[in-house]
XYZ file of C-alpha atoms in Angstrom:
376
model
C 118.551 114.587 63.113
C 117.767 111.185 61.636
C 115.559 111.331 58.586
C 113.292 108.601 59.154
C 112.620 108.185 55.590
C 116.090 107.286 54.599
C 117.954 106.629 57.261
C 120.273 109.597 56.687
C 121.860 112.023 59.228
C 120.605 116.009 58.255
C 119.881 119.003 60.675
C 116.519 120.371 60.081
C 116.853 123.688 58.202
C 116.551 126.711 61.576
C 115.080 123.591 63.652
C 115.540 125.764 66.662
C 113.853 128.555 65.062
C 110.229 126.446 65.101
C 110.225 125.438 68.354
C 107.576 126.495 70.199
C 105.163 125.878 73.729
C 102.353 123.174 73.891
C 100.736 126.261 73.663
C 100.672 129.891 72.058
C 103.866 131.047 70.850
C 105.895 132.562 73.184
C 107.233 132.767 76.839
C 104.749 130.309 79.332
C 104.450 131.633 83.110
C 105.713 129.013 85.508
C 102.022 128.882 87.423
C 99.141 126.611 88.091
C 96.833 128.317 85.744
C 99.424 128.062 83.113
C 99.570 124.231 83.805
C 96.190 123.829 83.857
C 95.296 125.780 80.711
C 97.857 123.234 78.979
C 96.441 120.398 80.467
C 92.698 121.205 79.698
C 94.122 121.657 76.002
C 95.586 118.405 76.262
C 92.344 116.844 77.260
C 90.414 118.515 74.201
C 93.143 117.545 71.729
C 93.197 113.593 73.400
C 90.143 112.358 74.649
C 88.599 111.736 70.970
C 91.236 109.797 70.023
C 91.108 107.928 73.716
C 87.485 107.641 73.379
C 87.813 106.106 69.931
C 90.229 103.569 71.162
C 88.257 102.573 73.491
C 84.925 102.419 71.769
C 86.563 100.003 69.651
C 86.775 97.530 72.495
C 84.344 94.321 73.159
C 81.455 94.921 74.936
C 82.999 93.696 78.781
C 86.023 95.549 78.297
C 84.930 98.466 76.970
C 82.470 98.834 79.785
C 85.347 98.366 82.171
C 87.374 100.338 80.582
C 84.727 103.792 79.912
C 84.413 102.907 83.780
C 88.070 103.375 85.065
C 88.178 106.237 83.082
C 85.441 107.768 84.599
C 83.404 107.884 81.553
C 80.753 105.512 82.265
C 79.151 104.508 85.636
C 79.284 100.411 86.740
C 75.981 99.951 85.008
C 76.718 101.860 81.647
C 75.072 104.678 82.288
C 77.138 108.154 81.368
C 78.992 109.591 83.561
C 81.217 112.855 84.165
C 84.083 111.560 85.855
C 87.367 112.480 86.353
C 89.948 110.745 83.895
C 92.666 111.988 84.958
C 94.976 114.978 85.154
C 96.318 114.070 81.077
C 99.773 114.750 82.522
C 101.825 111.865 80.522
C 100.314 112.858 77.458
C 100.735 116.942 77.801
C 104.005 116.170 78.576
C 104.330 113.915 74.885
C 102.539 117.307 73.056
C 104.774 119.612 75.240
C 108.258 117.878 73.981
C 106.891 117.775 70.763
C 105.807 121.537 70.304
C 109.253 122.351 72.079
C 111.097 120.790 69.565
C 109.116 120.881 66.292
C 106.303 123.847 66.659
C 102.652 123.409 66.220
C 102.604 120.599 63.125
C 104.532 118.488 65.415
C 102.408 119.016 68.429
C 99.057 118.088 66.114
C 100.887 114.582 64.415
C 101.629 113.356 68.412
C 98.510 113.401 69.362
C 97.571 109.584 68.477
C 100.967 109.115 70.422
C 100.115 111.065 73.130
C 96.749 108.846 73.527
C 98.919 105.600 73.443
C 101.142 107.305 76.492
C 98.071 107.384 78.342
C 96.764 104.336 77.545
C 99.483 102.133 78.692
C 99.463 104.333 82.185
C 96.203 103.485 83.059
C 97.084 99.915 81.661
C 99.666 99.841 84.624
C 96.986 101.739 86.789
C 94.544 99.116 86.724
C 97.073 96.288 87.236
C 98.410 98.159 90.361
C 95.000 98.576 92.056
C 94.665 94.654 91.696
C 98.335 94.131 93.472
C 98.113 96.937 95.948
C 94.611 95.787 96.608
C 93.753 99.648 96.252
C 89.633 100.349 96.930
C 89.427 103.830 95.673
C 91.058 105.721 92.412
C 89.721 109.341 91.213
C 87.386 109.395 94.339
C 85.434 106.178 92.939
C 85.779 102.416 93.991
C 88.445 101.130 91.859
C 87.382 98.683 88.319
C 88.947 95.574 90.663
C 86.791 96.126 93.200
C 83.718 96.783 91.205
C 84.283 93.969 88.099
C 86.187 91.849 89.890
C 89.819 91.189 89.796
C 90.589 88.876 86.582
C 88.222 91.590 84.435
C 90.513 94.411 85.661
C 93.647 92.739 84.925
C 92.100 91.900 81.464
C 90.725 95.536 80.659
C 94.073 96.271 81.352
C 96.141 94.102 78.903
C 93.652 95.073 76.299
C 94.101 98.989 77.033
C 98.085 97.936 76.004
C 97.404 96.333 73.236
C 95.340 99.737 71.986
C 98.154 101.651 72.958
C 100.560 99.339 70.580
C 97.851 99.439 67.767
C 97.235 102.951 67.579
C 100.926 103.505 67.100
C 101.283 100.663 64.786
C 97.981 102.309 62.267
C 99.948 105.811 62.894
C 101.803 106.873 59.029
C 103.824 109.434 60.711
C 107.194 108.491 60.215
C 107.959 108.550 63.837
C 105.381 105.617 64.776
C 107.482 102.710 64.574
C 110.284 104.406 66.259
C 108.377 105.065 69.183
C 106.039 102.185 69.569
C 109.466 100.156 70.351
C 110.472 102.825 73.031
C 107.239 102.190 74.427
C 106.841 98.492 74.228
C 110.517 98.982 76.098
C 108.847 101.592 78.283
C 106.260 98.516 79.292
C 109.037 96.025 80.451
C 110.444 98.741 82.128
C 107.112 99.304 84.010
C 106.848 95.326 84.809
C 109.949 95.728 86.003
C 109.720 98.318 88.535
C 106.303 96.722 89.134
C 107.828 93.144 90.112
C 110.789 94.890 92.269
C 108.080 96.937 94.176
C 105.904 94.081 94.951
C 109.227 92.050 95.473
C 110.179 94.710 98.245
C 106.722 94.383 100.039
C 107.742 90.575 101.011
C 111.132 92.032 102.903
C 112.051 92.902 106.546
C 112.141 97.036 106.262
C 116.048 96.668 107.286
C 116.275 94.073 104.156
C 115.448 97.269 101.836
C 117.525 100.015 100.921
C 117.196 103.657 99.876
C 119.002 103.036 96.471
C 116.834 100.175 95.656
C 113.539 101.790 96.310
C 114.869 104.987 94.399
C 115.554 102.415 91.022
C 112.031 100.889 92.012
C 110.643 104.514 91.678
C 112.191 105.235 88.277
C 111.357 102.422 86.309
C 107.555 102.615 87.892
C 107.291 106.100 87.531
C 110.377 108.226 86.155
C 110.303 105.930 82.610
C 107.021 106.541 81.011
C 107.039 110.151 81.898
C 110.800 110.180 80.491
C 108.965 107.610 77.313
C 106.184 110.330 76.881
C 108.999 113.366 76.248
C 111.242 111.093 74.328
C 107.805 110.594 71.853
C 107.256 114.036 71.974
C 111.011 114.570 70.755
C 110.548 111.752 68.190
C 107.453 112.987 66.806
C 109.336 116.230 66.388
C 111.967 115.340 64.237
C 114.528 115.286 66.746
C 118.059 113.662 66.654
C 119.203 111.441 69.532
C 120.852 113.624 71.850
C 117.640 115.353 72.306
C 115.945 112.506 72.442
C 118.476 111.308 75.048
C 117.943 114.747 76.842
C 114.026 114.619 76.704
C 113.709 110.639 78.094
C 116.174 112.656 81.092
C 114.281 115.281 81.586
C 110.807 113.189 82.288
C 112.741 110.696 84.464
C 114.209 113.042 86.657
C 110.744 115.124 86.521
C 109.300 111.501 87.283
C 110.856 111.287 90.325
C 110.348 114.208 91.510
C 106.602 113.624 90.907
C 107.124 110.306 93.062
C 108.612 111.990 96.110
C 105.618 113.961 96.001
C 103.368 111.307 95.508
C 104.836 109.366 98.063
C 104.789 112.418 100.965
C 100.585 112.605 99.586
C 100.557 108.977 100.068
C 100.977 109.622 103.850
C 100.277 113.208 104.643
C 97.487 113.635 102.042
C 94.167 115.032 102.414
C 91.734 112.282 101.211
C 89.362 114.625 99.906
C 91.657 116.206 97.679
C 93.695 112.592 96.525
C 90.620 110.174 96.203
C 92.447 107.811 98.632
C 91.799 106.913 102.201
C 94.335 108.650 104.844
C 97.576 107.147 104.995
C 96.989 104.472 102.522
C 100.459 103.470 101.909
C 101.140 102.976 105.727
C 98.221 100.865 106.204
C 100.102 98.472 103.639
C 103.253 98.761 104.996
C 104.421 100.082 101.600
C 108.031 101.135 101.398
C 107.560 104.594 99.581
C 110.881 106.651 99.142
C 109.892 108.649 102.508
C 109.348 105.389 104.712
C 112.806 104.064 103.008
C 114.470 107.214 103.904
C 113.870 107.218 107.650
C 114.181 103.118 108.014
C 117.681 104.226 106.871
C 118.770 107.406 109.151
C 119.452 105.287 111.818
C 117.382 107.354 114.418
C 115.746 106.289 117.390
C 112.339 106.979 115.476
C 113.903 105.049 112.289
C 113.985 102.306 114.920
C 110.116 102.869 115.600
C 108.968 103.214 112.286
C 110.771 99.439 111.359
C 109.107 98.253 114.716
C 105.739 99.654 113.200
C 106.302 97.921 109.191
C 107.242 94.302 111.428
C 104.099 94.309 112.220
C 101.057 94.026 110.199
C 98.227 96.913 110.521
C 96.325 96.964 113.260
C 92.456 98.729 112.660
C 91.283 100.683 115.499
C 94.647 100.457 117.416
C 95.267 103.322 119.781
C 91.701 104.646 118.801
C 90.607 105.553 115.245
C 93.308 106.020 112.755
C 96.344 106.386 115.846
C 98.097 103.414 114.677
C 98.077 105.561 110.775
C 99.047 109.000 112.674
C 101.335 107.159 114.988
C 103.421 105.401 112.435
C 103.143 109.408 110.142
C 104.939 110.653 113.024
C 108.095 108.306 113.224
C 108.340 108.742 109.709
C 108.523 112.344 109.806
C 110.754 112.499 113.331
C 112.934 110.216 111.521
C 113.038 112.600 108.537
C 111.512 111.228 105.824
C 109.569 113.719 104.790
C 111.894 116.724 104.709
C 114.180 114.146 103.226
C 111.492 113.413 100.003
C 110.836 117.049 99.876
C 114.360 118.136 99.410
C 115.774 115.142 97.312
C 112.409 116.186 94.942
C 113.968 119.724 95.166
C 117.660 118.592 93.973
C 115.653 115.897 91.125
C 113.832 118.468 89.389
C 117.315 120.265 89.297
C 118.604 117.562 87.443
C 115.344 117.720 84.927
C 116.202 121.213 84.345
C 119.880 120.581 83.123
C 118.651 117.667 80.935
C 115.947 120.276 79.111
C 118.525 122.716 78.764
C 121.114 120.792 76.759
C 117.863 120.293 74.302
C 115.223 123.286 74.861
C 118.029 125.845 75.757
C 115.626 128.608 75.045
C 112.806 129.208 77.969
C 110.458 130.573 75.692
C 110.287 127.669 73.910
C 110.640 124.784 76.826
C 107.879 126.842 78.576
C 105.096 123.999 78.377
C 107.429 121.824 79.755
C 108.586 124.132 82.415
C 104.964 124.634 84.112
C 103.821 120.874 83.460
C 106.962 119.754 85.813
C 106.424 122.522 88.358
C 102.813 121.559 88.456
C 103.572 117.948 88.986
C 105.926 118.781 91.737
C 104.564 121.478 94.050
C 101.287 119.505 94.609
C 100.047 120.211 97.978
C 98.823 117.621 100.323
């Protein structure tokens, strides 16, 4: 590894030897309770240094801010929302316990809180552009403070996110507030291509295109949050390099997933209204899989995105469960299920060439199976 001190090349003396779980020592079951337990740790180990950050806000964006988080109600008043499933940042305290033990795990923590910062930075930018209503089963800070105070709460949860990395002494700080300042371009990115894509015939997109849309959006600040995990940890830059692979291919993965929710979800279980992204004619990597199987349903389905949404066509919701259906007969979603299947293959063989041991990749192991066998 790199000694950050000095600049100089050195292997950590039995470096292998004190890696451990986000957890306990030892082997970590591949199950939801596992996941949840690490998550719920996360949560405990974050939110002070979250709710710190954000305390130290003005007044208006503060407010906004303890809002979208679920912290606050519109009016101030306390409130015990949801903030969030702390994935991004158990994934940072995962990487770094996998790779550097329990000291490691405890110095990431500020970074872990600047991981999830800058995601709900981009969350409350992409409620304003997908004109979302409802996040975490709660109208969305947009639609409550108006859009220009969203955008703003925003930019000023980035700039916390920067800070609290640049204040950090660990040696490791400056290192990764540049990955994540790269991370955020990245993000804008992804951000401008989607948005881009949304002004285009659905024959004028392809598959390819919406799959690089989906890993700069989503695949690089999971892959950011494992690479700061890895950094925090001491490690050189092939694990690094393996880490940042591991939560991009695990990021995709997650966004199939998302995507096949974002049509076939329950909205009492997401906190979104039913079929969402068809309503929008959004092309998630489902939709962009059957526009392109050249099927008489594919042929449908493009038909369907020409057109804008219609409320109340065909009777409540049948234009929504119409268009769900030429999706699916064209084979999106077995398509999105399966490629998720062959991407978190990929994030395996990226963890392996750094965490070869199970035992010790075993935080990581139930974070990415509970990100991708979400249930609609």
């Amino acid at each position: 590894m790199t000694d950050f001190m000095t600049g100089t090349r050195q292997r950590a003396p039995a470096a292998r030897e004190r890696r451990g779980a986000v957890g306990d020592a030892g082997p970590a079951p591949l199950d939801g309770q596992e996941a949840a337990a690490l998550l719920e740790r996360t949560r405990a180990l974050v939110d002070p240094a979250l709710r710190a950050a954000l305390d130290s806000l003005p007044g208006a964006m503060r407010r906004i801010a303890l809002y979208h988080f679920g912290w606050e109600q519109a009016d101030g008043t306390p409130a015990a929302g949801n903030a969030g499933k702390a994935i991004r940042p158990a994934l940072v305290l995962a990487a770094a316990g996998a790779l550097g033990g329990s000291r490691a795990r405890t110095a990431a923590v500020r970074a872990a809180a600047a991981v999830e910062l800058v995601h709900n930075f981009s969350l409350l930018h992409d409620d304003v552009m997908d004109r979302d209503t409802s996040r975490r089963h709660r109208p969305t800070a947009w639609t409550v403070f108006g859009e220009a105070d969203a955008i703003l709460a925003g930019d000023a949860l980035q700039a916390l996110a920067l800070r609290l990395l640049a204040e950090d002494p660990h040696p490791a700080a400056g290192p990764a507030a540049v990955r994540l300042a790269d991370c955020v371009v990245e993000l804008c990115e992804g951000q401008h291509t989607d948005t881009a894509m949304e002004r285009r015939a659905p024959d004028e997109v392809t598959l390819d295109e919406v799959l690089a849309m989906a890993e700069a959006k989503t695949g690089a600040l999971l892959g950011c949050a494992c690479a700061l995990g890895a950094l925090y940890a001491g490690a050189d830059e092939e694990d690094v390099a393996a880490l940042d692979g591991f939560g991009r291919q695990a990021g995709l993965a997650f966004q199939l997933i998302d995507d096949v929710i974002g049509i076939w979800g329950d909205p009492r279980r997401t906190g979104k209204p039913a079929g969402a992204d068809l309503v929008v004619r959004k092309k998630s990597l489902p939709v962009a899989a059957a526009l392109a199987s050249g099927t008489p349903a594919a042929a449908e389905l493009a038909a369907l995105y020409g057109t804008p949404y219609a409320a109340g066509s065909a009777g409540d919701g049948g234009e929504i469960t119409r268009t769900a259906l030429a999706v699916e007969r064209a084979g999106g979603r077995d398509w999105a299920q399966t490629e998720a299947a062959d991407r978190m293959a990929r994030a395996m063989q990226e963890l392996a060439r750094a965490v070869p041991a199970p035992e010790a990749a075993g935080g990581l192991l139930a974070l990415a199976e509970f990100v991708t066998r979400r249930s609609t």
